């Protein structure tokens, strides 16, 4: 029985250090969240589940209103915690590459890819059990989405993550716990 998951990477959000959970969407992000609603509102979505971070919830808020649904929050879909220390922009790229080269590598106080992937995939697997045969929209983040997809198909890695947009939408077709097909729905809707 096919289960379809719509991975929705959040729309553009202003970066302010220390506001990971609460930062909203930029004006462009708000406009693109409306496009997310337009793309998904007629897909027959049964359930909406999101990271607790405001930018992920806000990206799906219009869809939830259009479908008269509540957004369920799953704490373990939150963005990965990169470090307890401030990371200079020029240091982030090399550190990110190391994280994907070595799944156990982590910056000081941060999560490794393996730890982040484990918590997020645990949620996804439970969703696939609880909503078997249904269509589910998941509000997520670039790293978390990539790591969840990577757990089912190792071709989804750092290069894939770097080509995604904010927002982005991937339709994943599952047969039980097997990922059979991935279709990008956002590609013709970029701004």
Tab-separated table of C-alpha atoms in Angstrom:
chain	number	residue	atom	x	y	z
A	1	UNK	CA	0.000	0.000	0.000
A	2	UNK	CA	1.515	3.299	-1.110
A	3	UNK	CA	2.060	6.109	1.347
A	4	UNK	CA	2.962	9.514	-0.051
A	5	UNK	CA	5.012	11.970	1.965
A	6	UNK	CA	5.416	15.586	0.882
A	7	UNK	CA	8.660	16.897	2.340
A	8	UNK	CA	8.293	20.673	2.542
A	9	UNK	CA	11.500	22.553	3.249
A	10	UNK	CA	10.583	25.832	4.928
A	11	UNK	CA	10.426	29.107	3.027
A	12	UNK	CA	13.072	31.826	3.309
A	13	UNK	CA	13.652	33.033	6.845
A	14	UNK	CA	15.811	35.907	8.131
A	15	UNK	CA	18.879	34.561	9.922
A	16	UNK	CA	19.351	35.972	13.404
A	17	UNK	CA	21.716	34.153	15.736
A	18	UNK	CA	19.897	32.720	18.737
A	19	UNK	CA	16.403	32.700	17.175
A	20	UNK	CA	16.390	29.188	15.719
A	21	UNK	CA	12.986	28.249	17.100
A	22	UNK	CA	11.169	31.541	16.695
A	23	UNK	CA	12.291	33.273	13.527
A	24	UNK	CA	9.548	33.702	10.971
A	25	UNK	CA	9.569	34.187	7.223
A	26	UNK	CA	10.866	37.019	5.068
A	27	UNK	CA	8.404	38.768	2.749
A	28	UNK	CA	9.603	36.533	-0.115
A	29	UNK	CA	9.200	33.539	2.195
A	30	UNK	CA	5.616	34.542	2.993
A	31	UNK	CA	4.817	34.876	-0.710
A	32	UNK	CA	6.364	31.482	-1.441
A	33	UNK	CA	4.414	29.901	1.438
A	34	UNK	CA	1.265	30.916	-0.480
A	35	UNK	CA	2.652	29.038	-3.516
A	36	UNK	CA	3.292	25.982	-1.317
A	37	UNK	CA	-0.401	26.046	-0.389
A	38	UNK	CA	-1.415	26.334	-4.051
A	39	UNK	CA	0.766	23.381	-5.055
A	40	UNK	CA	-0.400	21.089	-2.252
A	41	UNK	CA	-4.019	22.011	-1.511
A	42	UNK	CA	-5.495	19.624	-4.091
A	43	UNK	CA	-3.141	16.690	-3.433
A	44	UNK	CA	-5.527	14.940	-1.040
A	45	UNK	CA	-3.306	15.416	2.000
A	46	UNK	CA	-4.630	13.650	5.086
A	47	UNK	CA	-2.277	14.988	7.768
A	48	UNK	CA	0.226	17.823	8.284
A	49	UNK	CA	3.151	17.298	10.645
A	50	UNK	CA	5.918	19.833	11.229
A	51	UNK	CA	9.118	20.694	12.955
A	52	UNK	CA	8.347	22.918	15.966
A	53	UNK	CA	10.356	25.777	14.462
A	54	UNK	CA	8.214	28.776	13.461
A	55	UNK	CA	9.553	28.976	9.891
A	56	UNK	CA	8.513	25.375	9.162
A	57	UNK	CA	5.068	25.821	10.735
A	58	UNK	CA	4.476	29.154	8.971
A	59	UNK	CA	5.346	27.615	5.604
A	60	UNK	CA	2.487	25.100	6.062
A	61	UNK	CA	0.030	27.332	7.928
A	62	UNK	CA	-1.846	28.390	4.782
A	63	UNK	CA	-2.178	24.772	3.668
A	64	UNK	CA	-3.522	23.793	7.081
A	65	UNK	CA	-6.111	26.587	6.879
A	66	UNK	CA	-7.086	25.650	3.310
A	67	UNK	CA	-7.596	22.023	4.366
A	68	UNK	CA	-9.168	22.889	7.751
A	69	UNK	CA	-6.512	20.856	9.569
A	70	UNK	CA	-4.325	21.363	12.581
A	71	UNK	CA	-0.565	21.095	12.199
A	72	UNK	CA	0.825	18.359	14.428
A	73	UNK	CA	4.201	19.228	15.913
A	74	UNK	CA	6.971	16.631	16.108
A	75	UNK	CA	9.883	17.886	18.194
A	76	UNK	CA	12.338	15.439	16.616
A	77	UNK	CA	11.789	16.987	13.168
A	78	UNK	CA	13.539	20.164	14.382
A	79	UNK	CA	16.617	21.418	12.521
A	80	UNK	CA	19.884	19.857	13.537
A	81	UNK	CA	21.809	21.593	16.287
A	82	UNK	CA	25.085	22.517	14.613
A	83	UNK	CA	27.135	23.750	17.545
A	84	UNK	CA	27.069	25.435	20.926
A	85	UNK	CA	29.644	27.857	19.523
A	86	UNK	CA	29.217	30.532	16.861
A	87	UNK	CA	30.461	29.231	13.505
A	88	UNK	CA	32.100	31.710	11.131
A	89	UNK	CA	30.525	31.713	7.665
A	90	UNK	CA	33.812	30.686	6.049
A	91	UNK	CA	34.103	27.707	8.424
A	92	UNK	CA	30.579	26.404	7.938
A	93	UNK	CA	31.020	24.899	4.442
A	94	UNK	CA	34.084	22.807	5.337
A	95	UNK	CA	32.441	21.665	8.595
A	96	UNK	CA	29.273	20.741	6.747
A	97	UNK	CA	31.301	18.670	4.258
A	98	UNK	CA	33.021	16.872	7.141
A	99	UNK	CA	29.608	16.072	8.652
A	100	UNK	CA	28.519	14.367	5.431
A	101	UNK	CA	31.902	12.642	4.929
A	102	UNK	CA	31.902	11.305	8.501
A	103	UNK	CA	28.385	10.774	9.919
A	104	UNK	CA	29.776	10.768	13.480
A	105	UNK	CA	31.590	14.107	13.164
A	106	UNK	CA	30.051	16.953	15.149
A	107	UNK	CA	31.081	20.498	15.964
A	108	UNK	CA	31.470	21.341	19.675
A	109	UNK	CA	28.151	20.700	21.411
A	110	UNK	CA	26.432	19.940	18.096
A	111	UNK	CA	24.688	16.941	16.616
A	112	UNK	CA	26.365	14.603	14.194
A	113	UNK	CA	24.576	13.556	11.014
A	114	UNK	CA	24.038	10.119	12.560
A	115	UNK	CA	22.336	11.518	15.684
A	116	UNK	CA	20.185	13.992	13.726
A	117	UNK	CA	19.245	11.362	11.145
A	118	UNK	CA	18.348	8.807	13.804
A	119	UNK	CA	15.893	11.072	15.626
A	120	UNK	CA	14.234	12.391	12.453
A	121	UNK	CA	14.000	9.008	10.703
A	122	UNK	CA	12.440	7.538	13.837
A	123	UNK	CA	9.607	10.075	13.442
A	124	UNK	CA	9.305	9.409	9.698
A	125	UNK	CA	9.119	5.633	10.199
A	126	UNK	CA	6.361	6.086	12.785
A	127	UNK	CA	4.491	8.369	10.363
A	128	UNK	CA	4.744	5.667	7.687
A	129	UNK	CA	3.206	3.160	10.129
A	130	UNK	CA	0.522	5.465	11.568
A	131	UNK	CA	-0.573	6.913	8.213
A	132	UNK	CA	-0.051	3.900	5.963
A	133	UNK	CA	-1.760	4.429	2.606
A	134	UNK	CA	-2.311	8.157	3.271
A	135	UNK	CA	-0.757	11.414	2.077
A	136	UNK	CA	1.205	13.385	4.654
A	137	UNK	CA	2.856	16.821	4.428
A	138	UNK	CA	5.935	17.238	6.609
A	139	UNK	CA	7.342	20.698	7.414
A	140	UNK	CA	11.083	20.349	7.660
A	141	UNK	CA	14.568	21.814	7.188
A	142	UNK	CA	17.297	21.293	4.602
A	143	UNK	CA	19.651	19.105	6.609
A	144	UNK	CA	16.902	17.122	8.312
A	145	UNK	CA	15.041	16.507	5.037
A	146	UNK	CA	18.248	15.415	3.301
A	147	UNK	CA	19.195	13.072	6.129
A	148	UNK	CA	15.724	11.506	6.210
A	149	UNK	CA	15.800	10.920	2.460
A	150	UNK	CA	19.399	9.661	2.691
A	151	UNK	CA	18.323	7.006	5.169
A	152	UNK	CA	16.203	5.428	2.403
A	153	UNK	CA	18.470	6.269	-0.562
A	154	UNK	CA	22.155	7.124	-0.047
A	155	UNK	CA	22.266	9.233	-3.238
A	156	UNK	CA	20.649	12.059	-1.232
A	157	UNK	CA	23.618	13.805	0.333
A	158	UNK	CA	25.353	17.158	0.584
A	159	UNK	CA	25.184	17.896	-3.167
A	160	UNK	CA	21.435	17.266	-3.123
A	161	UNK	CA	20.979	19.495	-0.083
A	162	UNK	CA	22.905	22.333	-1.711
A	163	UNK	CA	20.625	22.321	-4.755
A	164	UNK	CA	17.409	22.544	-2.721
A	165	UNK	CA	15.562	25.835	-2.322
A	166	UNK	CA	13.721	27.630	0.445
A	167	UNK	CA	10.981	26.532	0.132
A	168	UNK	CA	11.144	23.246	-1.701
A	169	UNK	CA	8.753	20.325	-2.027
A	170	UNK	CA	9.582	16.671	-2.670
A	171	UNK	CA	6.895	14.037	-3.117
A	172	UNK	CA	8.132	10.680	-1.778
A	173	UNK	CA	6.306	7.473	-2.703
A	174	UNK	CA	6.739	4.694	-0.164
A	175	UNK	CA	5.696	1.066	-0.419
A	176	UNK	CA	5.725	0.119	3.265
A	177	UNK	CA	9.244	1.241	4.361
A	178	UNK	CA	10.756	1.284	0.865
A	179	UNK	CA	11.230	4.594	-0.922
A	180	UNK	CA	10.217	3.904	-4.509
A	181	UNK	CA	10.073	7.297	-6.188
A	182	UNK	CA	10.897	10.961	-5.516
A	183	UNK	CA	9.419	13.835	-7.516
A	184	UNK	CA	10.326	17.462	-7.008
A	185	UNK	CA	7.166	19.575	-7.081
A	186	UNK	CA	8.735	22.994	-6.536
A	187	UNK	CA	11.012	23.169	-9.602
A	188	UNK	CA	8.583	25.093	-11.803
A	189	UNK	CA	7.602	27.458	-9.004
A	190	UNK	CA	10.911	29.056	-8.083
A	191	UNK	CA	11.182	32.806	-7.801
